[in-house]
Amino acid sequence: YDGAPPPPADGVAASPLLREVSAKVEAEAPEGSGPHELQVLLLSTVYQLLQSMYPSMKLADVEGLLNCMHAMYDKASRTLQAALDGEAAPPPAELGEAVHLRLEAMSYYLQVLFSLHDKLEPAAQAGTPKRGAPPPPLGSAGHVQLIAAAAEYRLVSFCLHVLRDYLRLRERSVGGADGAARELCATALAEMTPNVVTLLQGLLAFSGPQFGKHLPAFYPLLADLIHCESPQIAAVLRELFAQRVAPHLQAEAS
C-alpha cells in the first residue's frame, strides 16, 4: 500500500469508452467552456457512469474510467506540489484551478471506490476467477463481485495516500514551510478536510473482516491524525477509535 495506484503514463491512449465519453462531454458542454470546466464535467460524467452503469460494464472499461479519474487527480496534485516546493510558480488562476480539480477528483474518486467496495461480499474477497475459467456474465452477481474486488486495492491504497498527504501538509503548515507556501498548505488542508472526513466515515463503515484486514496499515496514520486541529476530523476519529479500533484490539488481545 505504498501510495496511490499509478495512473496511466502521459501519452497512453485512452480506451474507446473514455474517448466516447470525452467526445460527448465536449459536444454537450456549455458554450465557452474552457479546459478546466471540461475536465470537471468529464469527472462528473465518469463518476455518474461508474455509479449507475458499472454492472453492465466490462472490468477493463471500469478500470479505464477509474484510471481517468486518478490521472486528473495526479496531474493537479503535481501542479500543487511543484508550487509548494518552489519548483514552479503558476499564475494564481492556474494554481486555483489545479487545487479545485484536485479536490473534485479526490472527492469523486473516493466516493466511487467506497461505493464499489461496499458491494464486496466476504465470499468474493479471494478476488478473480480461477485461471482459465470464463469471466462471469456482465450484469451478473459474479461480475459485480469481480468489480468490487478490483476496487479494494485502489481504495485502500488511495485512502492511505490521502492520509499521508494530509499529514505532510499539516507538518509543513505548522513549521516546515515559510510565507506563501505555508499559507498554501493551510488552505489546502482546510479544503481537504471534508474529503478526509468522508474517508474516515468510509473506514468506520467497513465490515468487520475488512476493517481487521486493513487496520495494521491505517493505524499509524490514524494515531498521527489525533493531533490535527480540525474538529470535524477529531469527531469522526473519536468515533472510529471508540467503535471500531478499540473493540478490534481488545478482541485480538483476548
Coordinates of C-alpha atoms in Angstrom, one line a residue:
Y1 CA 0.0 0.0 0.0
D2 CA 2.8 2.4 -0.8
G3 CA 0.9 5.4 -2.1
A4 CA -1.9 5.5 -4.6
P5 CA -2.1 3.1 -7.6
P6 CA -0.3 4.7 -10.5
P7 CA -2.4 6.3 -13.3
P8 CA -1.6 5.6 -17.0
A9 CA 1.5 7.4 -18.1
D10 CA 1.1 10.6 -20.1
G11 CA 0.5 9.8 -23.7
V12 CA -1.1 6.4 -23.1
A13 CA -4.1 6.1 -25.5
A14 CA -7.5 6.3 -23.8
S15 CA -9.9 3.4 -24.1
P16 CA -12.6 3.6 -26.7
L17 CA -15.2 4.1 -24.0
L18 CA -13.3 7.0 -22.5
R19 CA -12.8 8.6 -25.9
E20 CA -16.5 8.3 -26.5
V21 CA -17.4 9.8 -23.1
S22 CA -14.8 12.7 -23.6
A23 CA -16.2 13.5 -27.0
K24 CA -19.8 13.5 -25.6
V25 CA -18.8 15.8 -22.8
E26 CA -17.1 18.2 -25.1
A27 CA -20.0 18.3 -27.5
E28 CA -22.6 18.9 -24.8
A29 CA -20.6 21.4 -22.7
P30 CA -21.9 24.9 -22.4
E31 CA -20.6 27.3 -25.0
G32 CA -17.4 28.9 -23.9
S33 CA -16.3 26.2 -21.5
G34 CA -12.6 26.2 -21.1
P35 CA -10.2 23.3 -20.4
H36 CA -10.8 23.4 -16.6
E37 CA -14.6 23.4 -17.0
L38 CA -14.4 20.5 -19.4
Q39 CA -12.2 18.5 -17.0
V40 CA -14.7 19.0 -14.2
L41 CA -17.6 18.0 -16.4
L42 CA -15.7 14.9 -17.5
L43 CA -15.0 13.9 -13.9
S44 CA -18.7 14.3 -13.0
T45 CA -19.8 12.3 -16.1
V46 CA -17.3 9.5 -15.4
Y47 CA -18.5 9.4 -11.8
Q48 CA -22.1 9.2 -12.7
L49 CA -21.4 6.4 -15.3
L50 CA -19.5 4.3 -12.7
Q51 CA -22.2 4.8 -10.1
S52 CA -25.1 3.8 -12.4
M53 CA -23.7 1.6 -15.2
Y54 CA -20.9 -0.5 -13.6
P55 CA -22.8 -3.8 -13.5
S56 CA -23.1 -3.8 -17.3
M57 CA -19.6 -2.6 -18.0
K58 CA -16.5 -4.7 -18.7
L59 CA -13.9 -4.7 -15.9
A60 CA -11.4 -3.2 -18.3
D61 CA -13.8 -0.3 -19.0
V62 CA -14.4 0.3 -15.3
E63 CA -10.6 0.3 -14.7
G64 CA -10.1 2.7 -17.6
L65 CA -12.6 5.2 -16.2
L66 CA -11.1 4.9 -12.7
N67 CA -7.6 5.5 -14.3
C68 CA -9.0 8.6 -15.9
M69 CA -10.2 10.0 -12.5
H70 CA -6.9 9.2 -10.8
A71 CA -4.9 10.7 -13.7
M72 CA -6.7 14.0 -13.3
Y73 CA -6.1 13.9 -9.6
D74 CA -2.4 13.1 -10.1
K75 CA -1.8 15.9 -12.6
A76 CA -3.5 18.5 -10.4
S77 CA -1.5 17.2 -7.4
R78 CA 1.8 17.6 -9.2
T79 CA 1.0 21.2 -10.0
L80 CA 0.2 21.9 -6.3
Q81 CA 3.3 20.1 -5.1
A82 CA 5.6 22.0 -7.6
A83 CA 4.2 25.3 -6.2
L84 CA 4.7 24.2 -2.6
D85 CA 8.3 23.1 -3.3
G86 CA 9.1 26.3 -5.2
E87 CA 9.8 24.3 -8.4
A88 CA 7.2 26.3 -10.3
A89 CA 5.2 29.5 -9.9
P90 CA 2.0 29.0 -11.9
P91 CA -0.3 32.0 -12.2
P92 CA -2.8 32.3 -9.4
A93 CA -5.7 31.4 -11.7
E94 CA -3.9 28.2 -12.9
L95 CA -3.0 27.2 -9.4
G96 CA -6.5 27.8 -8.2
E97 CA -7.9 25.6 -11.0
A98 CA -5.4 22.8 -10.1
V99 CA -6.3 23.0 -6.4
H100 CA -10.0 22.8 -7.3
L101 CA -9.6 19.9 -9.8
R102 CA -7.5 18.0 -7.2
L103 CA -10.3 18.3 -4.6
E104 CA -13.0 17.4 -7.1
A105 CA -11.1 14.4 -8.4
M106 CA -10.3 13.2 -4.8
S107 CA -13.9 13.5 -3.8
Y108 CA -15.4 11.7 -6.8
Y109 CA -12.7 9.0 -6.7
L110 CA -13.2 8.3 -3.0
Q111 CA -16.9 8.2 -3.4
V112 CA -17.0 5.8 -6.3
L113 CA -14.4 3.5 -4.8
F114 CA -16.2 3.3 -1.5
S115 CA -19.5 2.6 -3.4
L116 CA -17.9 -0.2 -5.5
H117 CA -16.2 -1.7 -2.5
D118 CA -19.4 -1.7 -0.5
K119 CA -20.7 -4.3 -2.9
L120 CA -17.9 -6.8 -1.9
E121 CA -19.2 -9.9 -0.1
P122 CA -17.0 -12.0 2.1
A123 CA -17.0 -14.9 -0.3
A124 CA -15.7 -12.7 -3.1
Q125 CA -12.7 -11.4 -1.3
A126 CA -10.4 -14.0 -2.8
G127 CA -10.5 -12.0 -6.0
T128 CA -10.5 -13.0 -9.6
P129 CA -11.9 -16.3 -11.1
K130 CA -9.6 -19.3 -11.4
R131 CA -7.2 -19.3 -14.3
G132 CA -8.9 -20.5 -17.5
A133 CA -12.4 -20.0 -16.1
P134 CA -14.6 -17.8 -18.2
P135 CA -15.4 -14.4 -16.7
P136 CA -18.9 -14.0 -15.2
P137 CA -21.5 -12.6 -17.5
L138 CA -21.9 -8.8 -17.5
G139 CA -24.6 -7.8 -15.1
S140 CA -24.4 -11.0 -13.0
A141 CA -23.7 -11.1 -9.3
G142 CA -20.3 -12.6 -10.0
H143 CA -19.4 -9.8 -12.3
V144 CA -20.3 -7.2 -9.7
Q145 CA -18.2 -9.0 -7.1
L146 CA -15.3 -9.0 -9.6
I147 CA -15.5 -5.3 -9.9
A148 CA -15.8 -4.8 -6.2
A149 CA -12.8 -6.9 -5.5
A150 CA -10.8 -5.0 -8.1
A151 CA -11.8 -1.7 -6.3
E152 CA -10.5 -2.9 -3.0
Y153 CA -6.7 -2.4 -3.6
R154 CA -7.4 1.0 -5.3
L155 CA -9.5 2.2 -2.4
V156 CA -7.1 1.2 0.4
S157 CA -4.1 2.5 -1.4
F158 CA -5.7 5.8 -2.2
C159 CA -7.0 6.3 1.3
L160 CA -3.5 5.7 2.7
H161 CA -2.1 8.1 0.1
V162 CA -4.7 10.8 1.1
L163 CA -4.0 10.5 4.8
R164 CA -0.2 10.6 4.3
D165 CA -0.7 13.7 2.1
Y166 CA -2.9 15.4 4.7
L167 CA -0.3 14.7 7.4
R168 CA 2.5 16.0 5.3
L169 CA 0.6 19.2 4.5
R170 CA -0.1 19.7 8.2
E171 CA 3.5 19.3 9.1
R172 CA 4.6 21.9 6.6
S173 CA 1.8 24.3 7.6
V174 CA 2.9 24.3 11.3
G175 CA 6.6 24.6 10.8
G176 CA 8.1 23.1 7.6
A177 CA 7.2 25.9 5.2
D178 CA 7.6 29.7 5.0
G179 CA 5.5 32.5 3.7
A180 CA 3.3 31.8 0.7
A181 CA 4.0 28.0 0.9
R182 CA 2.7 27.9 4.5
E183 CA -0.4 29.8 3.6
L184 CA -1.0 27.5 0.6
C185 CA -0.5 24.4 2.8
A186 CA -3.1 25.8 5.3
T187 CA -5.6 26.5 2.5
A188 CA -5.1 23.0 1.0
L189 CA -5.6 21.4 4.5
A190 CA -8.8 23.3 5.1
E191 CA -10.2 22.3 1.7
M192 CA -9.1 18.7 2.1
T193 CA -10.9 18.3 5.4
P194 CA -14.4 17.3 4.0
N195 CA -12.7 14.6 1.9
V196 CA -10.7 13.3 4.9
V197 CA -14.0 13.2 6.9
T198 CA -15.6 11.2 4.1
L199 CA -12.7 8.8 4.1
L200 CA -12.8 8.2 7.9
Q201 CA -16.6 7.7 7.7
G202 CA -16.0 5.1 5.0
L203 CA -13.5 3.2 7.2
L204 CA -16.0 3.4 10.0
A205 CA -18.5 1.5 7.8
F206 CA -16.1 -1.3 6.7
S207 CA -17.2 -4.8 7.5
G208 CA -15.5 -6.5 10.5
P209 CA -13.2 -8.7 8.4
Q210 CA -12.3 -5.8 6.1
F211 CA -11.6 -3.5 9.0
G212 CA -9.4 -6.0 10.7
K213 CA -7.6 -6.8 7.5
H214 CA -6.6 -3.2 6.8
L215 CA -6.2 -1.8 10.3
P216 CA -2.4 -2.5 10.5
A217 CA -1.8 -0.2 7.5
F218 CA -4.1 2.5 8.7
Y219 CA -3.4 2.5 12.5
P220 CA -0.2 4.6 12.5
L221 CA -1.8 7.3 10.3
L222 CA -5.0 7.3 12.4
A223 CA -2.8 7.8 15.5
D224 CA -1.0 10.7 13.9
L225 CA -4.3 12.3 13.0
I226 CA -5.2 12.6 16.7
H227 CA -3.0 15.7 16.8
C228 CA -4.8 17.5 13.9
E229 CA -6.7 20.7 14.6
S230 CA -9.9 20.0 12.7
P231 CA -12.8 19.5 15.0
Q232 CA -14.7 17.6 12.2
I233 CA -11.9 15.1 11.7
A234 CA -11.4 14.8 15.5
A235 CA -15.1 14.0 16.0
V236 CA -15.1 11.1 13.4
L237 CA -11.7 9.9 14.7
R238 CA -13.1 9.6 18.2
E239 CA -16.0 7.6 16.9
L240 CA -13.7 5.4 14.8
F241 CA -11.4 4.6 17.8
A242 CA -14.3 4.0 20.2
Q243 CA -16.5 1.9 17.9
R244 CA -14.0 0.0 15.7
V245 CA -10.3 0.3 16.7
A246 CA -10.6 -0.3 20.5
P247 CA -13.0 -3.3 20.2
H248 CA -10.9 -4.9 17.5
L249 CA -7.7 -4.6 19.5
Q250 CA -9.5 -5.9 22.6
A251 CA -10.8 -8.9 20.6
E252 CA -7.3 -9.6 19.2
A253 CA -5.8 -9.5 22.7
S254 CA -8.3 -11.9 24.3

